[in-house]
mmCIF file of C-alpha atoms and ligand atoms in Angstrom:
data_model
loop_
_atom_site.group_PDB
_atom_site.id
_atom_site.type_symbol
_atom_site.label_atom_id
_atom_site.label_comp_id
_atom_site.label_asym_id
_atom_site.label_seq_id
_atom_site.Cartn_x
_atom_site.Cartn_y
_atom_site.Cartn_z
ATOM 1 C CA MET A 303 3.843 -169.948 -67.530
ATOM 2 C CA ALA A 304 4.232 -166.964 -69.964
ATOM 3 C CA THR A 305 7.117 -164.878 -68.715
ATOM 4 C CA ASN A 306 7.842 -163.014 -71.965
ATOM 5 C CA ASN A 307 7.152 -159.325 -71.338
ATOM 6 C CA SER A 308 7.594 -158.214 -74.896
ATOM 7 C CA ALA A 309 6.027 -155.018 -75.872
ATOM 8 C CA ASP A 310 3.587 -156.874 -78.137
ATOM 9 C CA ASN A 311 1.957 -158.592 -75.354
ATOM 10 C CA LEU A 312 -1.552 -157.594 -74.686
ATOM 11 C CA LYS A 313 -1.726 -155.805 -71.167
ATOM 12 C CA ILE A 314 -4.527 -157.275 -69.117
ATOM 13 C CA ALA A 315 -5.609 -155.813 -65.853
ATOM 14 C CA VAL A 316 -7.717 -157.950 -63.518
ATOM 15 C CA VAL A 317 -10.033 -155.966 -61.097
ATOM 16 C CA GLY A 318 -11.425 -157.914 -58.106
ATOM 17 C CA SER A 319 -8.353 -160.073 -58.564
ATOM 18 C CA THR A 320 -8.746 -161.998 -55.211
ATOM 19 C CA GLY A 321 -12.275 -163.322 -55.726
ATOM 20 C CA ARG A 322 -13.087 -166.767 -56.889
ATOM 21 C CA MET A 323 -13.220 -165.739 -60.572
ATOM 22 C CA GLY A 324 -10.467 -162.993 -60.104
ATOM 23 C CA GLN A 325 -7.870 -165.586 -58.889
ATOM 24 C CA MET A 326 -8.767 -167.802 -61.753
ATOM 25 C CA LEU A 327 -8.452 -164.970 -64.294
ATOM 26 C CA VAL A 328 -4.905 -164.048 -62.843
ATOM 27 C CA ARG A 329 -3.899 -167.607 -63.369
ATOM 28 C CA GLU A 330 -5.242 -167.657 -66.760
ATOM 29 C CA VAL A 331 -3.551 -164.464 -67.854
ATOM 30 C CA MET A 332 -0.219 -165.491 -66.428
ATOM 31 C CA SER A 333 -0.497 -168.868 -68.088
ATOM 32 C CA ARG A 334 -1.366 -167.749 -71.642
ATOM 33 C CA GLU A 335 1.220 -166.655 -74.268
ATOM 34 C CA GLY A 336 0.658 -163.282 -76.039
ATOM 35 C CA CYS A 337 -0.562 -161.336 -72.796
ATOM 36 C CA VAL A 338 0.865 -160.052 -69.619
ATOM 37 C CA LEU A 339 -0.776 -159.246 -66.277
ATOM 38 C CA SER A 340 -0.292 -155.434 -66.207
ATOM 39 C CA GLY A 341 -2.239 -154.698 -63.024
ATOM 40 C CA ALA A 342 -4.649 -156.098 -60.333
ATOM 41 C CA THR A 343 -7.133 -154.581 -57.887
ATOM 42 C CA ASP A 344 -9.434 -155.426 -55.214
ATOM 43 C CA ARG A 345 -11.819 -153.364 -53.057
ATOM 44 C CA LYS A 346 -10.573 -150.776 -50.464
ATOM 45 C CA GLY A 347 -10.116 -152.531 -47.144
ATOM 46 C CA SER A 348 -9.308 -155.884 -48.501
ATOM 47 C CA ASP A 349 -6.614 -157.776 -46.714
ATOM 48 C CA PHE A 350 -5.003 -158.698 -49.932
ATOM 49 C CA ILE A 351 -4.084 -155.016 -50.999
ATOM 50 C CA GLY A 352 -0.328 -154.749 -51.099
ATOM 51 C CA ARG A 353 0.091 -158.476 -51.776
ATOM 52 C CA ASP A 354 1.375 -159.992 -55.053
ATOM 53 C CA ALA A 355 -1.429 -161.004 -57.302
ATOM 54 C CA GLY A 356 0.328 -164.147 -58.618
ATOM 55 C CA GLU A 357 1.058 -165.299 -55.091
ATOM 56 C CA VAL A 358 -2.503 -164.809 -54.006
ATOM 57 C CA ALA A 359 -3.783 -166.643 -57.014
ATOM 58 C CA GLY A 360 -1.374 -169.614 -56.069
ATOM 59 C CA LEU A 361 0.942 -169.280 -59.036
ATOM 60 C CA GLY A 362 3.915 -167.693 -57.224
ATOM 61 C CA ALA A 363 5.015 -163.916 -57.246
ATOM 62 C CA CYS A 364 4.750 -162.120 -60.623
ATOM 63 C CA GLY A 365 5.733 -158.577 -59.458
ATOM 64 C CA VAL A 366 2.118 -157.250 -59.708
ATOM 65 C CA ILE A 367 0.998 -155.640 -56.454
ATOM 66 C CA ILE A 368 -2.716 -155.516 -55.643
ATOM 67 C CA GLN A 369 -3.924 -151.987 -55.623
ATOM 68 C CA ASP A 370 -7.103 -150.443 -54.219
ATOM 69 C CA ASP A 371 -7.226 -147.483 -56.759
ATOM 70 C CA PRO A 372 -8.429 -148.904 -60.093
ATOM 71 C CA ALA A 373 -7.878 -145.621 -61.945
ATOM 72 C CA PRO A 374 -4.066 -146.032 -62.689
ATOM 73 C CA VAL A 375 -4.437 -149.812 -63.044
ATOM 74 C CA ILE A 376 -7.083 -149.431 -65.807
ATOM 75 C CA ALA A 377 -5.095 -146.473 -67.472
ATOM 76 C CA GLU A 378 -2.098 -148.688 -67.765
ATOM 77 C CA ALA A 379 -3.977 -151.596 -69.372
ATOM 78 C CA ASP A 380 -5.086 -152.514 -72.968
ATOM 79 C CA VAL A 381 -8.010 -154.483 -71.553
ATOM 80 C CA VAL A 382 -9.543 -154.693 -68.144
ATOM 81 C CA ILE A 383 -11.419 -157.871 -67.143
ATOM 82 C CA ASP A 384 -14.011 -157.447 -64.468
ATOM 83 C CA PHE A 385 -15.918 -160.164 -62.465
ATOM 84 C CA THR A 386 -16.739 -158.211 -59.277
ATOM 85 C CA ARG A 387 -19.877 -156.603 -57.981
ATOM 86 C CA PRO A 388 -22.378 -154.408 -59.975
ATOM 87 C CA GLU A 389 -21.482 -151.167 -58.165
ATOM 88 C CA ALA A 390 -17.710 -151.817 -58.837
ATOM 89 C CA THR A 391 -18.393 -152.706 -62.477
ATOM 90 C CA GLU A 392 -20.212 -149.460 -62.989
ATOM 91 C CA GLU A 393 -17.098 -147.550 -61.729
ATOM 92 C CA HIS A 394 -14.779 -149.654 -63.789
ATOM 93 C CA LEU A 395 -16.750 -149.070 -66.926
ATOM 94 C CA ARG A 396 -16.512 -145.279 -66.460
ATOM 95 C CA LEU A 397 -12.730 -145.414 -65.761
ATOM 96 C CA ALA A 398 -12.074 -147.842 -68.898
ATOM 97 C CA ALA A 399 -14.194 -145.294 -71.135
ATOM 98 C CA GLN A 400 -11.996 -142.407 -69.818
ATOM 99 C CA ALA A 401 -8.759 -144.238 -70.343
ATOM 100 C CA GLY A 402 -9.593 -145.760 -73.694
ATOM 101 C CA CYS A 403 -9.090 -149.274 -72.309
ATOM 102 C CA ALA A 404 -11.350 -152.122 -73.699
ATOM 103 C CA PHE A 405 -13.543 -153.887 -71.261
ATOM 104 C CA VAL A 406 -14.510 -157.527 -70.784
ATOM 105 C CA GLY A 407 -17.123 -158.093 -68.053
ATOM 106 C CA GLY A 408 -18.837 -161.019 -66.555
ATOM 107 C CA THR A 409 -20.507 -159.592 -63.380
ATOM 108 C CA THR A 410 -24.108 -160.534 -63.029
ATOM 109 C CA GLY A 411 -27.084 -158.832 -61.334
ATOM 110 C CA LEU A 412 -26.666 -155.420 -62.896
ATOM 111 C CA ASN A 413 -29.686 -153.185 -62.508
ATOM 112 C CA ASP A 414 -30.970 -151.040 -65.344
ATOM 113 C CA ALA A 415 -28.699 -147.986 -64.569
ATOM 114 C CA GLN A 416 -25.769 -150.175 -64.440
ATOM 115 C CA LYS A 417 -26.716 -151.918 -67.756
ATOM 116 C CA HIS A 418 -26.880 -148.488 -69.129
ATOM 117 C CA ALA A 419 -23.446 -147.749 -68.015
ATOM 118 C CA ILE A 420 -22.338 -150.513 -70.468
ATOM 119 C CA GLU A 421 -23.995 -148.540 -73.267
ATOM 120 C CA LEU A 422 -22.393 -145.340 -72.248
ATOM 121 C CA ALA A 423 -18.907 -146.806 -71.992
ATOM 122 C CA ALA A 424 -19.364 -148.550 -75.378
ATOM 123 C CA ARG A 425 -19.424 -145.210 -76.963
ATOM 124 C CA HIS A 426 -15.789 -144.738 -76.401
ATOM 125 C CA ILE A 427 -14.420 -148.448 -76.147
ATOM 126 C CA PRO A 428 -15.252 -152.023 -77.100
ATOM 127 C CA VAL A 429 -17.145 -153.810 -74.228
ATOM 128 C CA VAL A 430 -17.614 -157.511 -74.271
ATOM 129 C CA PHE A 431 -20.228 -158.246 -71.600
ATOM 130 C CA ALA A 432 -21.838 -161.836 -71.037
ATOM 131 C CA ALA A 433 -23.607 -163.466 -68.225
ATOM 132 C CA ASN A 434 -21.991 -166.758 -69.265
ATOM 133 C CA MET A 435 -18.401 -166.348 -70.765
ATOM 134 C CA SER A 436 -18.165 -170.207 -71.489
ATOM 135 C CA VAL A 437 -17.429 -170.953 -75.150
ATOM 136 C CA GLY A 438 -19.404 -174.249 -74.640
ATOM 137 C CA VAL A 439 -22.529 -172.482 -73.331
ATOM 138 C CA THR A 440 -22.377 -169.862 -75.988
ATOM 139 C CA LEU A 441 -22.289 -172.696 -78.542
ATOM 140 C CA LEU A 442 -25.125 -174.431 -76.845
ATOM 141 C CA SER A 443 -27.178 -171.126 -77.082
ATOM 142 C CA ALA A 444 -26.371 -170.663 -80.836
ATOM 143 C CA LEU A 445 -27.318 -174.336 -81.539
ATOM 144 C CA THR A 446 -30.489 -174.001 -79.479
ATOM 145 C CA LYS A 447 -31.561 -170.980 -81.548
ATOM 146 C CA LYS A 448 -30.761 -172.804 -84.919
ATOM 147 C CA ILE A 449 -32.630 -175.931 -83.898
ATOM 148 C CA ALA A 450 -35.693 -173.877 -82.851
ATOM 149 C CA GLN A 451 -35.554 -172.045 -86.138
ATOM 150 C CA VAL A 452 -35.776 -175.323 -88.053
ATOM 151 C CA LEU A 453 -38.402 -177.159 -85.857
ATOM 152 C CA ASP A 454 -41.856 -175.948 -85.483
ATOM 153 C CA ASP A 455 -43.989 -176.103 -82.274
ATOM 154 C CA ASP A 456 -44.796 -179.682 -82.959
ATOM 155 C CA TYR A 457 -41.666 -180.100 -80.947
ATOM 156 C CA ASP A 458 -42.021 -179.400 -77.333
ATOM 157 C CA ILE A 459 -39.032 -177.433 -75.778
ATOM 158 C CA GLU A 460 -38.007 -178.236 -72.289
ATOM 159 C CA ILE A 461 -34.946 -176.991 -70.429
ATOM 160 C CA VAL A 462 -33.468 -179.026 -67.636
ATOM 161 C CA GLU A 463 -30.759 -177.580 -65.396
ATOM 162 C CA MET A 464 -28.953 -178.756 -62.311
ATOM 163 C CA HIS A 465 -26.670 -176.742 -59.984
ATOM 164 C CA HIS A 466 -25.059 -177.147 -56.343
ATOM 165 C CA ARG A 467 -27.173 -177.099 -53.329
ATOM 166 C CA HIS A 468 -26.050 -173.426 -52.547
ATOM 167 C CA LYS A 469 -27.571 -171.873 -55.622
ATOM 168 C CA VAL A 470 -30.180 -169.286 -54.563
ATOM 169 C CA ASP A 471 -32.002 -168.502 -57.916
ATOM 170 C CA ALA A 472 -33.965 -170.778 -60.134
ATOM 171 C CA PRO A 473 -34.126 -171.355 -63.011
ATOM 172 C CA SER A 474 -30.459 -170.414 -63.633
ATOM 173 C CA GLY A 475 -29.524 -167.314 -65.589
ATOM 174 C CA THR A 476 -28.012 -169.670 -68.160
ATOM 175 C CA ALA A 477 -31.218 -171.763 -68.468
ATOM 176 C CA LEU A 478 -33.264 -168.485 -69.068
ATOM 177 C CA LEU A 479 -30.573 -167.497 -71.666
ATOM 178 C CA LEU A 480 -31.090 -170.801 -73.506
ATOM 179 C CA GLY A 481 -34.902 -170.344 -73.379
ATOM 180 C CA GLN A 482 -34.501 -166.882 -74.761
ATOM 181 C CA SER A 483 -32.376 -168.202 -77.662
ATOM 182 C CA ALA A 484 -35.044 -170.908 -78.266
ATOM 183 C CA ALA A 485 -37.767 -168.161 -78.234
ATOM 184 C CA GLU A 486 -35.916 -166.068 -80.646
ATOM 185 C CA GLY A 487 -35.248 -168.947 -83.027
ATOM 186 C CA ARG A 488 -39.062 -169.784 -82.862
ATOM 187 C CA GLY A 489 -39.943 -166.064 -83.339
ATOM 188 C CA VAL A 490 -41.995 -165.878 -80.128
ATOM 189 C CA ILE A 491 -41.700 -163.575 -76.985
ATOM 190 C CA HIS A 492 -39.965 -165.695 -74.207
ATOM 191 C CA ASP A 493 -42.102 -164.368 -71.311
ATOM 192 C CA ASP A 494 -45.350 -165.221 -73.283
ATOM 193 C CA VAL A 495 -44.399 -168.988 -73.459
ATOM 194 C CA LYS A 496 -42.112 -169.510 -70.431
ATOM 195 C CA GLN A 497 -43.383 -172.162 -68.022
ATOM 196 C CA ALA A 498 -40.960 -172.377 -64.906
ATOM 197 C CA VAL A 499 -43.369 -173.899 -62.319
ATOM 198 C CA ARG A 500 -45.438 -177.111 -62.628
ATOM 199 C CA ASP A 501 -47.317 -178.682 -59.625
ATOM 200 C CA GLY A 502 -50.537 -180.492 -58.971
ATOM 201 C CA HIS A 503 -53.195 -181.080 -61.791
ATOM 202 C CA THR A 504 -51.554 -178.963 -64.611
ATOM 203 C CA GLY A 505 -53.647 -180.345 -67.507
ATOM 204 C CA PRO A 506 -51.985 -181.220 -70.684
ATOM 205 C CA ARG A 507 -48.874 -179.234 -71.956
ATOM 206 C CA PRO A 508 -49.950 -176.202 -73.974
ATOM 207 C CA LYS A 509 -48.523 -176.085 -77.458
ATOM 208 C CA GLY A 510 -45.561 -173.770 -77.900
ATOM 209 C CA GLU A 511 -44.623 -173.652 -74.176
ATOM 210 C CA ILE A 512 -40.925 -173.506 -73.216
ATOM 211 C CA GLY A 513 -40.683 -175.416 -70.009
ATOM 212 C CA TYR A 514 -38.024 -175.419 -67.221
ATOM 213 C CA ALA A 515 -37.157 -178.058 -64.777
ATOM 214 C CA THR A 516 -34.621 -177.225 -61.964
ATOM 215 C CA LEU A 517 -32.643 -179.729 -59.989
ATOM 216 C CA ARG A 518 -30.394 -178.828 -57.029
ATOM 217 C CA GLY A 519 -27.843 -180.907 -55.180
ATOM 218 C CA GLY A 520 -24.260 -181.585 -54.171
ATOM 219 C CA ASP A 521 -21.528 -179.633 -55.805
ATOM 220 C CA VAL A 522 -22.805 -179.532 -59.433
ATOM 221 C CA ILE A 523 -21.219 -176.491 -61.101
ATOM 222 C CA GLY A 524 -23.798 -176.310 -63.890
ATOM 223 C CA ASP A 525 -25.517 -178.855 -66.192
ATOM 224 C CA HIS A 526 -27.872 -177.723 -68.880
ATOM 225 C CA THR A 527 -29.961 -179.800 -71.436
ATOM 226 C CA VAL A 528 -32.391 -178.293 -74.074
ATOM 227 C CA ILE A 529 -34.818 -180.984 -75.125
ATOM 228 C CA PHE A 530 -36.864 -180.714 -78.328
ATOM 229 C CA ALA A 531 -39.484 -183.567 -78.006
ATOM 230 C CA GLY A 532 -41.542 -184.335 -80.992
ATOM 231 C CA GLU A 533 -43.707 -187.274 -82.151
ATOM 232 C CA GLY A 534 -41.431 -190.270 -82.773
ATOM 233 C CA GLU A 535 -37.976 -188.452 -81.925
ATOM 234 C CA ARG A 536 -36.376 -186.287 -79.462
ATOM 235 C CA ILE A 537 -33.408 -184.026 -79.814
ATOM 236 C CA GLU A 538 -31.319 -183.045 -76.722
ATOM 237 C CA VAL A 539 -28.354 -180.814 -76.560
ATOM 238 C CA THR A 540 -26.368 -180.663 -73.280
ATOM 239 C CA HIS A 541 -23.517 -178.686 -71.764
ATOM 240 C CA LYS A 542 -21.829 -179.766 -68.500
ATOM 241 C CA ALA A 543 -19.468 -177.527 -66.587
ATOM 242 C CA SER A 544 -16.902 -179.288 -64.470
ATOM 243 C CA SER A 545 -14.764 -176.314 -63.687
ATOM 244 C CA ARG A 546 -15.142 -172.462 -63.302
ATOM 245 C CA HIS A 547 -11.946 -172.243 -65.322
ATOM 246 C CA ILE A 548 -14.187 -172.297 -68.679
ATOM 247 C CA TYR A 549 -15.522 -168.676 -67.718
ATOM 248 C CA ALA A 550 -11.907 -167.291 -67.179
ATOM 249 C CA SER A 551 -10.632 -169.002 -70.305
ATOM 250 C CA GLY A 552 -13.639 -167.329 -72.247
ATOM 251 C CA ALA A 553 -12.948 -163.943 -70.822
ATOM 252 C CA VAL A 554 -9.257 -164.041 -71.822
ATOM 253 C CA ARG A 555 -10.316 -165.122 -75.186
ATOM 254 C CA ALA A 556 -12.709 -162.213 -75.412
ATOM 255 C CA ALA A 557 -9.862 -159.856 -74.241
ATOM 256 C CA PHE A 558 -7.710 -160.871 -77.135
ATOM 257 C CA TRP A 559 -10.676 -160.493 -79.555
ATOM 258 C CA THR A 560 -11.115 -156.788 -78.460
ATOM 259 C CA LYS A 561 -7.755 -155.973 -80.238
ATOM 260 C CA GLY A 562 -8.544 -153.774 -83.207
ATOM 261 C CA CYS A 563 -12.320 -153.947 -82.493
ATOM 262 C CA LYS A 564 -14.609 -150.957 -83.071
ATOM 263 C CA ASN A 565 -16.270 -149.310 -79.991
ATOM 264 C CA GLY A 566 -19.643 -150.901 -79.085
ATOM 265 C CA VAL A 567 -21.273 -153.670 -77.060
ATOM 266 C CA TYR A 568 -20.514 -157.266 -77.925
ATOM 267 C CA ASP A 569 -21.127 -160.801 -76.306
ATOM 268 C CA MET A 570 -19.610 -164.071 -76.503
ATOM 269 C CA ALA A 571 -21.477 -165.039 -79.675
ATOM 270 C CA ASP A 572 -19.598 -162.023 -81.416
ATOM 271 C CA VAL A 573 -16.349 -163.313 -79.932
ATOM 272 C CA LEU A 574 -16.867 -166.693 -81.374
ATOM 273 C CA GLY A 575 -18.184 -165.350 -84.766
ATOM 274 C CA LEU A 576 -21.740 -166.851 -84.180
ATOM 275 C CA SER A 577 -23.767 -163.733 -84.390
ATOM 276 C CA ASP A 578 -26.232 -163.356 -87.261
HETATM 277 P P1 NAD B 1914 -16.444 -163.280 -55.358
HETATM 278 O O1 NAD B 1914 -17.193 -162.704 -54.327
HETATM 279 O O2 NAD B 1914 -15.550 -164.493 -55.007
HETATM 280 O O3 NAD B 1914 -15.410 -162.090 -56.014
HETATM 281 C C1 NAD B 1914 -15.794 -160.790 -56.213
HETATM 282 C C2 NAD B 1914 -14.426 -160.012 -55.942
HETATM 283 O O4 NAD B 1914 -14.742 -158.638 -56.335
HETATM 284 C C3 NAD B 1914 -13.891 -160.057 -54.523
HETATM 285 O O5 NAD B 1914 -12.538 -160.204 -54.509
HETATM 286 C C4 NAD B 1914 -14.353 -158.533 -53.897
HETATM 287 O O6 NAD B 1914 -13.386 -158.077 -52.969
HETATM 288 C C5 NAD B 1914 -14.117 -157.827 -55.282
HETATM 289 N N1 NAD B 1914 -14.693 -156.571 -55.278
HETATM 290 C C6 NAD B 1914 -15.798 -156.101 -54.940
HETATM 291 N N2 NAD B 1914 -16.055 -154.824 -54.906
HETATM 292 C C7 NAD B 1914 -14.940 -154.284 -55.485
HETATM 293 C C8 NAD B 1914 -14.475 -153.084 -55.887
HETATM 294 N N3 NAD B 1914 -15.056 -152.034 -55.639
HETATM 295 N N4 NAD B 1914 -13.249 -153.020 -56.543
HETATM 296 C C9 NAD B 1914 -12.516 -154.005 -56.748
HETATM 297 N N5 NAD B 1914 -12.926 -155.369 -56.368
HETATM 298 C C10 NAD B 1914 -14.120 -155.430 -55.784
HETATM 299 O O7 NAD B 1914 -17.461 -163.655 -56.574
HETATM 300 P P2 NAD B 1914 -17.208 -164.517 -57.981
HETATM 301 O O8 NAD B 1914 -17.545 -165.831 -57.686
HETATM 302 O O9 NAD B 1914 -15.777 -164.301 -58.431
HETATM 303 O O10 NAD B 1914 -18.142 -163.686 -58.928
HETATM 304 C C11 NAD B 1914 -17.919 -162.444 -59.242
HETATM 305 C C12 NAD B 1914 -19.002 -162.097 -60.269
HETATM 306 O O11 NAD B 1914 -18.822 -162.774 -61.438
HETATM 307 C C13 NAD B 1914 -20.454 -162.430 -59.818
HETATM 308 O O12 NAD B 1914 -21.283 -161.419 -60.278
HETATM 309 C C14 NAD B 1914 -20.781 -163.661 -60.557
HETATM 310 O O13 NAD B 1914 -22.128 -163.955 -60.717
HETATM 311 C C15 NAD B 1914 -20.110 -163.334 -61.863
HETATM 312 N N6 NAD B 1914 -19.744 -164.698 -62.673
HETATM 313 C C16 NAD B 1914 -19.917 -164.668 -63.882
HETATM 314 C C17 NAD B 1914 -19.539 -165.559 -64.804
HETATM 315 C C18 NAD B 1914 -19.658 -165.380 -66.389
HETATM 316 O O14 NAD B 1914 -19.303 -166.326 -67.066
HETATM 317 N N7 NAD B 1914 -20.251 -164.141 -66.762
HETATM 318 C C19 NAD B 1914 -18.965 -166.825 -64.247
HETATM 319 C C20 NAD B 1914 -18.903 -166.815 -62.901
HETATM 320 C C21 NAD B 1914 -19.038 -165.815 -62.156
#
């Protein structure tokens, strides 16, 4: 565990620090060299307010007490990491912009106004936002785009995903992100070629379609395969998540990346140096 509190350490605050991802992030920040957990919050009324963030995350006391007022916690930090709820993320973005604190966000389900809050904050601070912070999925997405650029529509694109039985939406946000990358690579509009439902007498497969197949069951965290099926060959690229740790690890990597970064909106492809 990193215990060195040197002034050079990146000060990272975790908001929503008692959630599934919040606890994972606290553990990740506490375990990494070169950074320190400078503060932690959770929603007002949470039973965890006043408790030690390290203890709640299962790593033992670290001296950081969970607060319910995010303003001073964000003001104290170099970077704030937010995997919470859309309304909370909107407020955290505003506070980070006021405080000049860089922002790394992974909260999903933002509405248009909340997405606009990202743009507004990014006028004052660097903001890294990604619906999937995993390094592996970001690579898969970049590879998918590249392959789609090279192959023409003689190759049929199909995306297969599997998740645990509790997942409520389909196809997954990540599957759609991969489909969008494929569409971009091919130079077409995703919504024009997306085919997420096939049932009954569908007729032959239209050329250029991007098809989705959704599997649900058990405790699968997230498997995604992009298939390019041509005459005489098939290319398949796959990512399988076996731990949610990959999202926390990607988020902390993004937090380090914001050091010295210009104000603006970035995603994980920027963090990994994969952007065009
Ligand atoms: P969770 O419900 O376990 O945790 C959310 C936490 O946010 C809770 O502790 C809750 O009390 C806290 N919270 C809510 N309102 C708050 C407020 N106003 N101030 C401070 N804290 C507040 O959920 P989770 O599984 O940890 O997921 C959180 C979000 O992250 C979801 O939107 C999820 O879809 C997203 N997520 C994104 C990625 C990615 O890679 N981008 C990966 C996993 C999860």
